[in-house]
Amino acid sequence: MATRSDMALEIQLGAVEKETTEEAVRSALTAAFTHMHSGGNGRRRGGKALVEHLEVARGAAAGAGEWHVVRLLQDSLDYAEGRINQLDFIERYRIFQDGARRELNRDFAASSLRAMHEWLIAASEAYLRDHPGASAQEVLSHFRSQRADTSFLQAPDDRPGRYVIPRGMSEISLWLERLLRSDRIEIENPASEARRLATSPEALALLAADHDGRLILQAAELQRRSAGLRALRAVVDAADATEADLQRALQGNHWIFGGRYVGEAARRRLVPGDEVDIPLIRADGALHIVELKRSMGLKKPLIKRHRNAWVPADAVHEAVGQAVNYLVGLDENRARIREEFGIETRRAGALVLLGHPALHADVPEEEVAETLRTFNAHVTRVEVLTYKELVDNAERSLAVGGGPA
């Protein structure tokens, strides 16, 4: 930041001059005033020379034992070098009020504090509505991530008077910075360049057209996916996680289900009376629905013992039956759905996600997985997976480079 030199600083230094009895301090302050008024067009000069004059004055005051003057000069230096806010500086020394408190500054501080608290309350209530079981630590972590994103605040041209803080931008910028610091790419100022790239759609488009740029974007996307997967696993392992919690953790992360899917359908209600949890679109344009049940919070067993073998229990059959009913409805309304929404449901399939091997502490995890695989082999359009197997498969995909193409 450039050295600040203004009327507030000059008035404060004038007050300092009245406080000192040391001639060396007065001489240094006179040199500072002369320098400040040497600018053209009535503008006060700052710069390194002003700082040096103030440092000389501070040293002379210290040598004379005038410690109250030293403190005043240190504040002058901090203000000139941008370490003290202008309003704080003016209020601290009551520069323009002849010793009276400036009520405008007080009211401004009060209104700013009130607005901040109102926003905190509203944001906390919104977060707790989406995460009703969130702990105090999770709420604090949410606000820490928002604080990191505030430096990327944007003012959209099409929304005058409105400001937007893009979520997750600080994380992407950090990764871009780390990659730009690598030996493969020489960048003069990686932090500044990373911030520019993270906030510029045009720059991201140019990166996508460049080989090294694509590597950077892929790395940033891998980081996003890894973070999403960690968040999903935390929800999967939580005993109190609801189906709504699991749905929020999965939405927007269709890659977790494998490379066959290119995205999610915008509408979840395609058939009157039925609303699917997650509607995936396969690469061939066909629909594939995901039916979600609880993970660690599932109240019924996944498998049971029958004639010396493990077989799927009622919870599995009930969920599969619900998925089949959805598929029947999609088949019966195929023509209307294709005409209204452009989605093909003739070859639609379903994935049922439910439970966790840890629900059967006395059964080896592989036995649970094998029982469900055997069941899947005899069902045509529906597949059953535990959440743990889904997350494990996604983590293996990332580990072997199964990131964005």
Coordinates of C-alpha atoms in Angstrom, one line a residue:
M1 CA 0.0 0.0 0.0
A2 CA 1.2 3.6 -0.8
T3 CA 2.2 5.8 2.1
R4 CA -0.8 7.8 3.3
S5 CA -0.4 11.6 3.7
D6 CA -3.6 13.6 4.3
M7 CA -5.1 16.3 6.5
A8 CA -5.9 13.9 9.4
L9 CA -2.2 12.9 9.6
E10 CA -1.0 16.6 9.4
I11 CA -3.4 17.6 12.2
Q12 CA -2.3 14.7 14.4
L13 CA 1.4 15.6 13.8
G14 CA 0.6 19.2 14.8
A15 CA -0.8 17.9 18.1
V16 CA 2.3 15.8 18.6
E17 CA 4.5 18.9 18.0
K18 CA 2.7 20.6 20.9
E19 CA 3.4 17.6 23.2
T20 CA 7.2 17.5 22.8
T21 CA 9.8 19.7 24.4
E22 CA 12.7 18.1 22.5
E23 CA 14.1 20.3 19.8
A24 CA 15.3 17.3 17.7
V25 CA 11.7 16.0 17.6
R26 CA 10.4 19.4 16.5
S27 CA 13.1 19.6 13.8
A28 CA 12.2 16.2 12.4
L29 CA 8.5 17.1 12.4
T30 CA 9.3 20.4 10.6
A31 CA 11.1 18.3 7.9
A32 CA 8.0 16.1 7.7
F33 CA 5.6 19.0 7.2
T34 CA 7.9 20.5 4.6
H35 CA 8.0 17.2 2.7
M36 CA 4.2 16.8 2.9
H37 CA 3.6 20.3 1.4
S38 CA 6.2 19.9 -1.4
G39 CA 3.7 18.2 -3.6
G40 CA 2.2 19.9 -6.6
N41 CA -1.4 21.1 -7.1
G42 CA -1.9 21.3 -3.3
R43 CA -1.6 17.6 -2.8
R44 CA 0.3 16.3 0.2
R45 CA 3.3 14.1 -0.5
G46 CA 3.9 10.8 1.2
G47 CA 6.4 8.1 0.3
K48 CA 9.5 6.7 1.9
A49 CA 10.9 10.1 2.8
L50 CA 7.9 10.9 5.0
V51 CA 8.2 7.6 6.8
E52 CA 11.9 8.3 7.4
H53 CA 11.2 11.8 8.9
L54 CA 8.7 10.3 11.3
E55 CA 11.1 7.5 12.3
V56 CA 13.7 10.2 13.0
A57 CA 11.2 12.0 15.2
R58 CA 10.3 8.8 17.0
G59 CA 13.9 8.0 17.7
A60 CA 14.6 11.5 19.0
A61 CA 11.6 11.2 21.4
A62 CA 12.7 7.9 22.6
G63 CA 16.2 9.3 23.2
A64 CA 14.7 12.1 25.3
G65 CA 12.5 9.7 27.3
E66 CA 9.3 11.3 25.9
W67 CA 7.5 7.9 25.7
H68 CA 4.0 9.4 25.3
V69 CA 5.3 11.2 22.2
V70 CA 6.9 8.0 21.0
R71 CA 3.4 6.3 21.2
L72 CA 1.8 9.2 19.3
L73 CA 4.5 9.0 16.6
Q74 CA 4.1 5.2 16.3
D75 CA 0.4 5.7 15.7
S76 CA 1.3 8.3 13.0
L77 CA 3.6 5.8 11.3
D78 CA 1.0 3.0 11.5
Y79 CA -1.6 5.3 10.0
A80 CA 0.7 6.5 7.2
E81 CA 1.7 2.9 6.4
G82 CA -1.9 1.6 6.4
R83 CA -1.9 -0.4 9.6
I84 CA -4.6 1.8 11.2
N85 CA -7.9 2.4 9.6
Q86 CA -8.7 6.1 8.8
L87 CA -12.0 6.2 10.7
D88 CA -10.3 4.6 13.7
F89 CA -7.4 7.1 13.5
I90 CA -9.7 10.1 13.3
E91 CA -11.9 8.8 16.1
R92 CA -9.0 7.8 18.4
Y93 CA -7.5 11.3 18.3
R94 CA -10.8 13.2 17.7
I95 CA -9.1 15.1 15.1
F96 CA -12.0 17.1 13.6
Q97 CA -14.3 17.4 16.7
D98 CA -12.3 19.6 19.2
G99 CA -12.2 16.7 21.6
A100 CA -15.9 15.6 21.2
R101 CA -16.9 12.1 20.2
R102 CA -18.1 12.0 16.6
E103 CA -21.6 10.5 16.8
L104 CA -21.6 9.7 13.1
N105 CA -18.7 7.2 13.5
R106 CA -20.4 5.7 16.6
D107 CA -23.6 5.2 14.7
F108 CA -21.8 3.8 11.7
A109 CA -20.0 1.2 13.9
A110 CA -23.3 0.3 15.6
S111 CA -25.2 -0.2 12.3
S112 CA -22.4 -2.2 10.8
L113 CA -22.2 -4.4 13.9
R114 CA -26.0 -4.8 13.9
A115 CA -26.0 -5.7 10.2
M116 CA -23.3 -8.3 10.7
H117 CA -25.2 -9.9 13.6
E118 CA -28.4 -10.0 11.6
W119 CA -26.6 -11.7 8.7
L120 CA -25.0 -14.2 11.1
I121 CA -28.3 -15.1 12.6
A122 CA -30.0 -15.5 9.2
A123 CA -27.1 -17.5 7.8
S124 CA -27.0 -19.7 10.8
E125 CA -30.7 -20.4 10.6
A126 CA -30.5 -21.2 6.9
Y127 CA -27.6 -23.6 7.6
L128 CA -29.4 -25.3 10.4
R129 CA -32.5 -25.8 8.3
D130 CA -30.4 -27.7 5.8
H131 CA -28.4 -29.4 8.5
P132 CA -30.7 -29.9 11.5
G133 CA -28.3 -32.2 13.3
A134 CA -25.3 -29.9 12.9
S135 CA -23.0 -29.4 15.9
A136 CA -21.7 -26.0 17.0
Q137 CA -18.3 -27.0 15.6
E138 CA -19.8 -27.7 12.2
V139 CA -21.6 -24.3 12.1
L140 CA -18.2 -22.6 12.9
S141 CA -16.5 -24.6 10.1
H142 CA -19.2 -23.5 7.7
F143 CA -18.5 -19.8 8.6
R144 CA -14.7 -20.3 8.4
S145 CA -15.1 -21.5 4.8
Q146 CA -17.3 -18.5 4.0
R147 CA -14.8 -16.2 5.5
A148 CA -12.1 -17.6 3.2
D149 CA -14.4 -17.0 0.2
T150 CA -15.1 -13.3 1.1
S151 CA -11.9 -12.1 -0.7
F152 CA -13.6 -13.3 -3.9
L153 CA -16.7 -11.1 -3.5
Q154 CA -18.1 -10.1 -6.9
A155 CA -20.4 -7.3 -8.0
P156 CA -22.4 -8.7 -11.0
D157 CA -23.0 -6.1 -13.8
D158 CA -26.6 -7.3 -14.3
R159 CA -27.5 -6.9 -10.6
P160 CA -26.7 -3.3 -9.5
G161 CA -26.3 -2.9 -5.7
R162 CA -26.0 -6.7 -5.2
Y163 CA -22.8 -8.5 -4.2
V164 CA -22.1 -12.2 -4.5
I165 CA -19.6 -14.4 -2.6
P166 CA -18.9 -17.5 -4.7
R167 CA -18.8 -20.6 -2.4
G168 CA -15.7 -22.8 -2.7
M169 CA -13.7 -20.2 -4.7
S170 CA -10.9 -20.0 -2.0
E171 CA -10.4 -23.7 -2.2
I172 CA -10.1 -23.7 -6.0
S173 CA -7.8 -20.6 -5.9
L174 CA -5.5 -22.4 -3.3
W175 CA -5.1 -25.4 -5.5
L176 CA -4.5 -23.3 -8.6
E177 CA -1.8 -21.4 -6.6
R178 CA -0.1 -24.6 -5.6
L179 CA -0.1 -25.9 -9.1
L180 CA 1.2 -22.7 -10.5
R181 CA 4.1 -22.9 -8.1
S182 CA 5.1 -26.3 -9.6
D183 CA 8.3 -26.7 -11.6
R184 CA 6.3 -27.3 -14.8
I185 CA 4.8 -23.8 -15.0
E186 CA 6.7 -20.6 -14.3
I187 CA 4.5 -17.8 -13.0
E188 CA 5.8 -14.6 -11.5
N189 CA 3.1 -14.1 -8.9
P190 CA 1.2 -17.5 -8.4
A191 CA -1.2 -16.2 -5.7
S192 CA -2.4 -13.3 -7.7
E193 CA -2.6 -15.3 -10.9
A194 CA -4.5 -18.1 -9.2
R195 CA -7.1 -15.6 -7.8
R196 CA -7.5 -14.1 -11.3
L197 CA -8.1 -17.5 -12.9
A198 CA -10.5 -18.6 -10.2
T199 CA -12.7 -15.6 -10.7
S200 CA -12.5 -15.2 -14.5
P201 CA -14.7 -17.3 -16.7
E202 CA -12.7 -16.1 -19.7
A203 CA -9.5 -17.2 -18.1
L204 CA -10.9 -20.6 -17.3
A205 CA -12.0 -21.0 -20.9
L206 CA -8.5 -20.2 -22.0
L207 CA -7.1 -22.7 -19.6
A208 CA -9.5 -25.4 -20.9
A209 CA -8.0 -24.8 -24.4
D210 CA -4.4 -25.2 -23.2
H211 CA -2.7 -28.5 -22.3
D212 CA -1.1 -27.2 -19.1
G213 CA -4.3 -25.3 -18.4
R214 CA -6.4 -28.4 -18.6
L215 CA -4.0 -30.1 -16.1
I216 CA -4.7 -27.3 -13.7
L217 CA -8.5 -27.4 -14.2
Q218 CA -8.4 -31.2 -13.8
A219 CA -6.4 -30.9 -10.6
A220 CA -8.9 -28.3 -9.2
E221 CA -11.8 -30.6 -10.1
L222 CA -10.1 -33.6 -8.5
Q223 CA -9.7 -31.5 -5.3
R224 CA -13.4 -30.6 -5.5
R225 CA -14.4 -34.2 -5.9
S226 CA -12.1 -35.4 -3.1
A227 CA -13.7 -32.8 -0.8
G228 CA -17.2 -33.9 -1.8
L229 CA -16.3 -37.5 -1.2
R230 CA -15.0 -36.8 2.2
A231 CA -18.2 -35.0 3.1
L232 CA -20.3 -37.8 1.8
R233 CA -18.4 -40.4 3.8
A234 CA -18.9 -38.4 6.9
V235 CA -22.7 -38.4 6.3
V236 CA -22.6 -42.2 5.4
D237 CA -20.9 -43.0 8.6
A238 CA -23.2 -40.9 10.8
A239 CA -25.8 -43.0 12.7
D240 CA -28.2 -40.0 12.8
A241 CA -28.0 -39.1 9.1
T242 CA -31.4 -39.0 7.3
E243 CA -32.2 -39.7 3.7
A244 CA -32.4 -36.0 3.2
D245 CA -28.8 -35.6 4.5
L246 CA -27.6 -38.3 2.1
Q247 CA -29.4 -36.7 -0.8
R248 CA -27.8 -33.3 -0.2
A249 CA -24.4 -34.9 0.0
L250 CA -24.9 -36.7 -3.3
Q251 CA -26.6 -34.0 -5.3
G252 CA -24.3 -32.4 -7.8
N253 CA -21.8 -35.3 -7.6
H254 CA -23.1 -37.6 -10.3
W255 CA -19.5 -38.7 -11.1
I256 CA -19.6 -40.8 -7.8
F257 CA -22.0 -43.2 -9.6
G258 CA -19.5 -43.9 -12.4
G259 CA -18.6 -42.8 -15.8
R260 CA -21.8 -44.0 -17.4
Y261 CA -23.6 -40.8 -16.3
V262 CA -23.3 -37.4 -17.8
G263 CA -25.4 -35.4 -15.4
E264 CA -28.6 -35.1 -13.4
A265 CA -32.1 -34.4 -14.8
A266 CA -33.5 -31.0 -13.7
R267 CA -36.8 -32.5 -12.7
R268 CA -37.4 -35.2 -10.1
R269 CA -41.1 -35.5 -10.6
L270 CA -41.7 -37.1 -14.0
V271 CA -44.7 -39.2 -13.1
P272 CA -47.7 -37.9 -11.1
G273 CA -47.4 -39.0 -7.5
D274 CA -43.8 -40.2 -7.8
E275 CA -40.7 -38.2 -7.0
V276 CA -37.4 -39.9 -7.5
D277 CA -34.5 -39.1 -5.2
I278 CA -31.8 -38.6 -7.8
P279 CA -32.5 -38.8 -11.6
L280 CA -29.3 -39.5 -13.5
I281 CA -28.9 -39.3 -17.3
R282 CA -26.7 -41.9 -18.9
A283 CA -24.5 -41.2 -21.9
D284 CA -27.0 -42.7 -24.2
G285 CA -29.7 -40.2 -23.0
A286 CA -31.7 -42.8 -21.0
L287 CA -32.8 -42.2 -17.4
H288 CA -31.4 -44.0 -14.4
I289 CA -33.0 -43.4 -11.1
V290 CA -31.4 -43.6 -7.6
E291 CA -33.5 -44.6 -4.7
L292 CA -32.0 -43.6 -1.3
K293 CA -32.6 -45.2 2.0
R294 CA -30.7 -44.7 5.2
S295 CA -27.1 -45.8 5.7
M296 CA -25.9 -46.3 9.3
G297 CA -29.4 -45.2 10.5
L298 CA -31.2 -48.1 8.7
K299 CA -33.4 -49.7 11.3
K300 CA -33.7 -53.1 9.6
P301 CA -31.0 -55.7 8.7
L302 CA -29.6 -55.8 5.2
I303 CA -29.2 -59.6 5.1
K304 CA -30.5 -62.6 7.0
R305 CA -29.6 -66.2 7.4
H306 CA -31.7 -68.7 5.5
R307 CA -30.9 -72.5 5.1
N308 CA -27.2 -72.0 5.9
A309 CA -26.8 -69.1 3.5
W310 CA -27.1 -65.3 3.6
V311 CA -29.9 -63.8 1.6
P312 CA -31.2 -60.2 1.3
A313 CA -33.6 -59.2 4.1
D314 CA -36.9 -57.4 3.9
A315 CA -35.4 -53.9 3.8
V316 CA -33.7 -54.8 0.5
H317 CA -36.9 -56.3 -1.0
E318 CA -39.0 -53.3 0.1
A319 CA -36.6 -50.8 -1.4
V320 CA -36.3 -52.8 -4.7
G321 CA -40.1 -53.1 -4.9
Q322 CA -40.4 -49.3 -4.5
A323 CA -37.8 -48.8 -7.3
V324 CA -39.7 -51.2 -9.6
N325 CA -42.9 -49.3 -9.0
Y326 CA -41.1 -46.2 -10.2
L327 CA -39.8 -47.9 -13.3
V328 CA -43.4 -49.2 -14.1
G329 CA -44.7 -45.6 -13.9
L330 CA -41.9 -44.4 -16.1
D331 CA -42.7 -47.1 -18.7
E332 CA -46.4 -46.3 -18.7
N333 CA -45.7 -42.6 -19.2
R334 CA -42.8 -43.0 -21.6
A335 CA -44.3 -41.1 -24.5
R336 CA -45.4 -38.1 -22.4
I337 CA -42.1 -37.8 -20.6
R338 CA -40.1 -37.9 -23.8
E339 CA -42.4 -35.3 -25.4
E340 CA -42.5 -32.9 -22.4
F341 CA -39.0 -33.3 -20.9
G342 CA -36.9 -34.9 -23.7
I343 CA -35.9 -37.8 -21.5
E344 CA -35.9 -41.4 -22.7
T345 CA -37.3 -43.9 -20.1
R346 CA -37.8 -47.0 -22.2
R347 CA -34.4 -48.3 -21.1
A348 CA -34.5 -46.8 -17.6
G349 CA -32.8 -48.6 -14.7
A350 CA -32.6 -48.0 -11.0
L351 CA -29.9 -48.1 -8.3
V352 CA -31.0 -48.7 -4.7
L353 CA -28.6 -47.3 -2.0
L354 CA -29.1 -48.5 1.5
G355 CA -27.3 -49.6 4.6
H356 CA -23.8 -50.2 5.6
P357 CA -21.8 -53.4 6.3
A358 CA -21.1 -52.1 9.8
L359 CA -24.7 -52.7 10.6
H360 CA -23.8 -56.4 10.7
A361 CA -20.8 -56.4 13.0
D362 CA -20.8 -60.2 13.2
V363 CA -20.8 -60.7 9.5
P364 CA -17.6 -60.2 7.3
E365 CA -18.0 -57.2 5.0
E366 CA -17.3 -59.4 2.0
E367 CA -20.2 -61.7 2.9
V368 CA -22.6 -58.7 2.8
A369 CA -21.2 -57.5 -0.5
E370 CA -21.3 -61.0 -2.1
T371 CA -24.9 -61.5 -0.9
L372 CA -26.0 -58.3 -2.6
R373 CA -24.0 -59.1 -5.8
T374 CA -25.6 -62.5 -6.1
F375 CA -29.0 -60.9 -5.7
N376 CA -28.2 -58.2 -8.4
A377 CA -27.2 -61.0 -10.8
H378 CA -30.8 -62.2 -10.8
V379 CA -32.5 -58.8 -11.1
T380 CA -32.7 -57.2 -14.5
R381 CA -33.2 -53.4 -14.1
V382 CA -32.4 -52.8 -10.5
E383 CA -29.0 -52.8 -8.7
V384 CA -28.5 -52.7 -4.9
L385 CA -25.4 -51.3 -3.3
T386 CA -24.4 -50.3 0.2
Y387 CA -23.3 -46.7 0.7
K388 CA -19.8 -47.9 1.8
E389 CA -19.4 -49.8 -1.5
L390 CA -20.4 -46.8 -3.5
V391 CA -18.0 -44.5 -1.7
D392 CA -15.2 -47.1 -1.8
N393 CA -15.7 -47.5 -5.6
A394 CA -15.5 -43.7 -6.1
E395 CA -12.4 -43.4 -4.0
R396 CA -10.7 -46.1 -6.1
S397 CA -11.7 -44.3 -9.2
L398 CA -10.0 -41.1 -8.0
A399 CA -6.9 -43.0 -6.8
V400 CA -6.3 -44.4 -10.3
G401 CA -6.8 -41.2 -12.1
G402 CA -10.5 -41.5 -12.7
G403 CA -11.0 -37.7 -12.6
P404 CA -12.5 -35.4 -15.1
A405 CA -11.8 -36.2 -18.7

